[in-house]
Amino acid sequence: EELEVASLFEVREKLKNARLLITSDTSVAHLSAETRTPCLVLSLGSSDPTKTAPWMLGAWILTTKTDCGPCPHSSPCSQSTHVCGEKLKLSAVLSVIHGIESDRKNFGLLQPAQLFRTEYDIHHIMKIAPYLSHSKIGELYDEGKSGAVSAGA
């Protein structure tokens, strides 16, 4: 495939017709909020999902738990390899994509993957909340019910 170069205006127009944007924490992730395009942000390195997630209800953020992350912004990685990226397995990304597209509530993630979702708190203020606690994946999944279950449920 060829790499397509586009202006932000062209990207914005393409996002309007997209079913799901899969991206790292970039300006395009935030543009998805403006176009209300569902998105999955892969939050690695200096990306802190509690501070840089797209400002829209229902954005998904997938990250890994590492002792060294998030790193200081605009600083080189302190590790010999990018541990955060190595720990995020393709199978976890694919599991979340399939879960989003099929509206499942159990994504079958294993540590160190962490899934967050933007939601409103009781005061209607946007927040980033863990979607599933790893220790509760089995007990939260109930095929007889529909909708999302958060770790606080």
XYZ file of N, CA and C in Angstrom, residues 2-150:
447
model
N 0.329 2.302 -0.524
C 1.033 3.572 -0.539
C 0.623 4.405 0.667
N 1.546 5.226 1.111
C 1.267 6.153 2.188
C 0.518 7.343 1.609
N -0.595 7.681 2.205
C -1.387 8.811 1.737
C -1.108 10.028 2.603
N -0.770 11.123 1.993
C -0.544 12.373 2.698
C -1.807 13.213 2.559
N -2.283 13.733 3.678
C -3.534 14.498 3.657
C -3.434 15.672 4.622
N -4.152 16.715 4.321
C -4.247 17.857 5.233
C -5.211 17.486 6.360
N -5.208 18.262 7.440
C -6.148 18.000 8.529
C -7.587 18.108 8.044
N -7.857 19.016 7.120
C -9.202 19.136 6.564
C -9.589 17.837 5.836
N -8.667 17.278 5.050
C -8.951 16.030 4.330
C -9.133 14.866 5.306
N -8.315 14.829 6.345
C -8.461 13.782 7.358
C -9.814 13.914 8.045
N -10.195 15.125 8.377
C -11.492 15.385 9.011
C -12.630 14.849 8.152
N -12.563 15.088 6.846
C -13.607 14.605 5.938
C -13.627 13.079 5.891
N -12.462 12.445 5.899
C -12.408 10.977 5.899
C -12.949 10.396 7.202
N -12.685 11.068 8.312
C -13.169 10.601 9.610
C -14.689 10.595 9.690
N -15.327 11.512 8.995
C -16.794 11.580 9.028
C -17.447 10.293 8.544
N -16.744 9.538 7.695
C -17.293 8.300 7.136
C -16.682 7.047 7.740
N -15.781 7.207 8.701
C -15.094 6.049 9.280
C -15.957 5.371 10.341
N -15.900 4.040 10.380
C -16.596 3.290 11.428
C -15.836 3.347 12.743
N -14.486 3.358 12.657
C -13.650 3.347 13.852
C -12.262 3.840 13.473
N -11.733 4.765 14.256
C -10.361 5.225 14.091
C -9.489 4.503 15.104
N -8.405 3.907 14.643
C -7.419 3.275 15.517
C -6.146 4.087 15.346
N -5.671 4.681 16.429
C -4.564 5.618 16.323
C -3.770 5.654 17.617
N -2.598 6.232 17.531
C -1.872 6.555 18.767
C -2.407 7.897 19.259
N -1.862 8.377 20.344
C -2.324 9.646 20.904
C -1.770 10.780 20.049
N -2.537 11.174 19.037
C -2.117 12.206 18.090
C -3.238 13.215 17.904
N -2.965 14.224 17.110
C -3.995 15.224 16.818
C -5.190 14.590 16.112
N -4.954 13.537 15.352
C -6.057 12.871 14.647
C -7.027 12.241 15.654
N -6.516 11.746 16.766
C -7.395 11.203 17.806
C -8.334 12.287 18.326
N -7.811 13.479 18.486
C -8.640 14.580 18.979
C -9.591 15.094 17.894
N -9.181 14.975 16.646
C -10.052 15.336 15.536
C -11.241 14.375 15.461
N -11.036 13.127 15.883
C -12.144 12.166 15.900
C -13.235 12.625 16.869
N -12.846 13.292 17.935
C -13.843 13.814 18.879
C -14.688 14.890 18.214
N -14.055 15.731 17.414
C -14.789 16.803 16.734
C -15.770 16.234 15.716
N -15.409 15.130 15.044
C -16.280 14.527 14.041
C -17.178 13.439 14.642
N -17.017 13.197 15.939
C -17.771 12.145 16.644
C -17.554 10.762 16.032
N -16.334 10.523 15.602
C -15.954 9.230 15.051
C -15.486 8.332 16.189
N -16.065 7.150 16.344
C -15.586 6.250 17.396
C -14.084 6.015 17.244
N -13.381 5.950 18.381
C -11.937 5.776 18.279
C -11.390 4.876 19.363
N -10.284 4.239 19.012
C -9.473 3.446 19.925
C -8.087 4.053 19.886
N -7.653 4.608 21.008
C -6.339 5.235 21.103
C -5.382 4.262 21.777
N -4.253 4.013 21.128
C -3.195 3.190 21.704
C -2.272 4.151 22.446
N -2.364 4.137 23.745
C -1.672 5.112 24.591
C -0.366 4.518 25.098
N 0.747 4.953 24.512
C 2.060 4.408 24.855
C 3.050 5.536 25.099
N 4.185 5.206 25.672
C 5.245 6.192 25.860
C 4.826 7.295 26.800
N 4.921 8.532 26.326
C 4.604 9.687 27.170
C 3.111 9.987 27.212
N 2.318 9.242 26.497
C 0.877 9.463 26.477
C 0.263 9.008 27.799
N -0.369 9.926 28.496
C -1.039 9.628 29.758
C -2.540 9.673 29.500
N -3.206 8.516 29.468
C -4.627 8.498 29.103
C -5.513 9.352 29.995
N -5.102 9.588 31.226
C -5.921 10.422 32.108
C -5.818 11.899 31.757
N -4.837 12.266 30.928
C -4.644 13.672 30.574
C -4.836 13.958 29.088
N -4.653 12.945 28.230
C -4.622 13.239 26.793
C -5.647 12.485 25.972
N -6.596 11.835 26.599
C -7.618 11.100 25.840
C -8.486 12.073 25.039
N -9.037 11.615 23.912
C -9.959 12.477 23.148
C -11.134 12.905 24.020
N -11.526 14.146 23.902
C -12.580 14.717 24.733
C -13.935 14.430 24.107
N -14.356 13.168 24.195
C -15.668 12.771 23.702
C -16.145 11.566 24.485
N -17.427 11.466 24.647
C -18.016 10.352 25.374
C -17.816 9.065 24.584
N -17.321 8.026 25.256
C -17.203 6.718 24.633
C -15.916 6.447 23.891
N -14.898 7.294 24.039
C -13.604 6.998 23.417
C -12.948 5.852 24.180
N -12.282 4.983 23.460
C -11.583 3.846 24.061
C -10.090 4.144 24.091
N -9.428 3.779 25.189
C -7.998 3.981 25.327
C -7.386 2.663 25.804
N -6.442 2.140 25.037
C -5.768 0.891 25.378
C -4.315 1.215 25.679
N -3.846 0.764 26.821
C -2.474 1.032 27.234
C -1.918 -0.190 27.954
N -0.682 -0.101 28.367
C -0.071 -1.173 29.145
C 0.456 -0.591 30.445
N 0.450 -1.419 31.463
C 0.986 -0.991 32.755
C 2.475 -1.302 32.774
N 3.268 -0.261 32.950
C 4.712 -0.424 33.051
C 5.214 0.394 34.235
N 6.327 -0.024 34.798
C 6.910 0.719 35.915
C 7.468 2.064 35.469
N 7.810 2.165 34.196
C 8.480 3.374 33.705
C 7.529 4.369 33.035
N 6.262 4.039 32.866
C 5.385 4.908 32.096
C 4.325 5.581 32.929
N 3.742 6.634 32.430
C 4.150 7.286 31.187
C 5.469 8.038 31.362
N 6.260 8.074 30.292
C 7.559 8.774 30.359
C 7.344 10.278 30.288
N 8.353 11.024 30.698
C 8.255 12.477 30.556
C 8.097 12.855 29.085
N 7.230 13.807 28.812
C 6.959 14.223 27.438
C 8.217 14.780 26.783
N 8.422 14.443 25.518
C 9.553 14.913 24.708
C 10.905 14.470 25.255
N 10.918 13.397 26.038
C 12.175 12.850 26.551
C 12.402 11.477 25.947
N 13.648 11.096 25.782
C 13.913 9.753 25.250
C 13.490 8.686 26.259
N 13.189 7.514 25.752
C 12.806 6.387 26.600
C 13.969 6.046 27.531
N 13.662 5.804 28.788
C 14.697 5.479 29.773
C 15.098 4.004 29.739
N 14.389 3.201 28.983
C 14.651 1.767 28.912
C 15.496 1.437 27.678
N 16.080 0.251 27.669
C 16.865 -0.154 26.503
C 15.971 -0.479 25.307
N 14.698 -0.828 25.580
C 13.701 -1.037 24.533
C 12.410 -0.351 24.984
N 11.480 -0.188 24.088
C 10.203 0.438 24.443
C 9.285 -0.623 25.054
N 9.421 -0.795 26.349
C 8.700 -1.831 27.088
C 7.196 -1.689 26.912
N 6.687 -0.459 26.941
C 5.239 -0.234 26.839
C 4.694 -0.769 25.515
N 5.416 -0.544 24.440
C 4.984 -1.026 23.133
C 5.128 -2.531 22.995
N 6.180 -3.070 23.563
C 6.396 -4.516 23.495
C 5.337 -5.278 24.284
N 4.848 -4.680 25.357
C 3.843 -5.348 26.185
C 2.442 -5.292 25.577
N 2.213 -4.357 24.677
C 0.893 -4.266 24.039
C 0.862 -5.226 22.857
N 0.205 -6.329 23.029
C 0.169 -7.382 22.023
C -0.911 -7.100 20.978
N -0.628 -7.500 19.750
C -1.586 -7.355 18.662
C -2.896 -8.044 19.011
N -2.821 -9.179 19.684
C -4.045 -9.905 20.055
C -4.938 -9.050 20.957
N -4.340 -8.236 21.848
C -5.133 -7.358 22.708
C -5.815 -6.274 21.888
N -5.075 -5.684 20.949
C -5.651 -4.639 20.092
C -6.805 -5.220 19.278
N -6.593 -6.380 18.679
C -7.639 -7.011 17.861
C -8.853 -7.390 18.709
N -8.621 -7.858 19.934
C -9.718 -8.213 20.822
C -10.592 -6.995 21.122
N -9.953 -5.853 21.370
C -10.719 -4.636 21.656
C -11.471 -4.173 20.413
N -10.824 -4.209 19.243
C -11.498 -3.811 18.001
C -12.729 -4.674 17.769
N -12.583 -5.987 17.895
C -13.737 -6.879 17.693
C -14.808 -6.633 18.750
N -14.390 -6.356 19.982
C -15.353 -6.066 21.041
C -16.131 -4.793 20.785
N -15.439 -3.759 20.309
C -16.112 -2.492 20.007
C -17.108 -2.703 18.869
N -16.667 -3.372 17.818
C -17.535 -3.554 16.655
C -18.722 -4.455 16.934
N -18.586 -5.394 17.846
C -19.703 -6.299 18.147
C -20.463 -5.890 19.406
N -20.054 -4.774 20.023
C -20.698 -4.250 21.236
C -20.658 -5.255 22.383
N -19.558 -6.014 22.464
C -19.372 -6.932 23.593
C -18.938 -6.144 24.817
N -19.115 -6.741 25.978
C -18.628 -6.079 27.176
C -17.434 -6.799 27.782
N -17.072 -7.946 27.276
C -15.891 -8.661 27.757
C -14.882 -8.721 26.632
N -13.768 -8.055 26.822
C -12.754 -8.004 25.782
C -11.679 -9.066 25.963
N -11.709 -9.815 27.049
C -10.758 -10.896 27.253
C -9.319 -10.435 27.356
N -9.077 -9.276 27.896
C -7.714 -8.757 28.014
C -6.996 -9.369 29.209
N -5.725 -9.571 29.044
C -4.889 -10.050 30.133
C -3.858 -8.984 30.465
N -3.369 -8.999 31.705
C -2.328 -8.041 32.078
C -1.143 -8.220 31.153
N -0.441 -7.176 30.798
C -0.467 -5.832 31.343
C -1.378 -4.868 30.583
N -2.227 -5.370 29.672
C -3.115 -4.472 28.925
C -4.142 -3.855 29.863
N -4.416 -2.571 29.650
C -5.423 -1.859 30.431
C -6.321 -1.123 29.461
N -7.621 -1.235 29.664
C -8.586 -0.583 28.792
C -9.356 0.464 29.587
N -9.434 1.662 29.018
C -10.160 2.766 29.627
C -11.225 3.253 28.654
N -12.209 3.959 29.178
C -13.238 4.564 28.341
C -13.628 5.909 28.939
N -13.889 6.859 28.074
C -14.345 8.153 28.574
C -15.830 8.041 28.907
N -16.205 8.633 30.022
C -17.601 8.606 30.461
C -17.856 9.828 31.330
N -19.111 10.048 31.678
C -19.468 11.137 32.574
C -19.564 10.601 33.993
N -19.128 11.403 34.963
C -19.311 11.009 36.353
C -20.697 11.476 36.817
N -20.991 11.320 38.086
C -22.333 11.654 38.583
C -22.643 13.146 38.485
N -21.605 13.971 38.320
C -21.793 15.412 38.178
C -21.761 15.838 36.709
N -21.817 14.864 35.811
C -21.784 15.090 34.363
C -20.485 15.749 33.909
N -19.395 15.369 34.553
C -18.064 15.826 34.169
C -17.357 14.662 33.488
N -16.736 14.920 32.338
C -16.051 13.868 31.591
C -14.875 13.334 32.399
N -14.721 12.014 32.397
C -13.591 11.389 33.077
C -13.149 10.162 32.292
N -11.955 9.713 32.596
C -11.404 8.494 32.005
C -11.506 7.424 33.078
N -12.177 6.327 32.779
C -12.385 5.285 33.786
C -11.915 3.942 33.262
N -11.355 3.108 34.140
C -11.003 1.753 33.714
C -12.264 1.049 33.235
N -12.170 0.350 32.102
C -13.352 -0.330 31.586
C -13.555 -1.677 32.257
N -12.514 -2.474 32.346
C -12.627 -3.773 33.009
C -11.428 -3.984 33.912
N -11.684 -4.412 35.104
C -10.617 -4.797 36.010
C -10.185 -6.212 35.628
N -8.890 -6.440 35.513
C -8.402 -7.759 35.096
C -8.893 -8.864 36.014
N -8.971 -8.578 37.305
C -9.401 -9.610 38.239
C -10.898 -9.867 38.147
N -11.650 -8.978 37.488
C -13.099 -9.121 37.441
C -13.626 -9.479 36.057
N -12.747 -9.763 35.103
C -13.226 -10.036 33.750
C -14.248 -11.169 33.746
N -13.943 -12.279 34.368
C -14.859 -13.403 34.362
C -16.160 -13.120 35.070
N -16.104 -12.481 36.225
C -17.325 -12.251 36.983
C -18.188 -11.135 36.412
N -17.601 -10.227 35.616
C -18.397 -9.147 35.044
C -19.135 -9.580 33.783
N -18.670 -10.636 33.149
C -19.275 -11.041 31.893
C -20.537 -11.845 32.152
N -21.656 -11.388 31.613
C -22.918 -12.059 31.799
C -23.637 -11.994 30.463
N -23.734 -13.118 29.744
C -24.300 -13.118 28.407
C -25.775 -12.716 28.395
N -26.449 -12.781 29.525
C -27.870 -12.451 29.549
C -28.167 -10.967 29.593
N -27.162 -10.123 29.719
C -27.389 -8.692 29.802
C -26.667 -7.998 28.673
N -27.151 -6.833 28.292
C -26.488 -6.062 27.243
C -25.961 -4.775 27.839
N -25.082 -4.113 27.099
C -24.542 -2.837 27.542
C -23.157 -3.004 28.111
N -22.605 -1.910 28.603
C -21.239 -1.903 29.101
C -21.234 -2.068 30.605
N -20.205 -2.695 31.088
C -19.992 -2.854 32.513
C -18.659 -2.216 32.829
N -18.632 -1.316 33.785
C -17.371 -0.697 34.140
C -16.813 -1.401 35.381
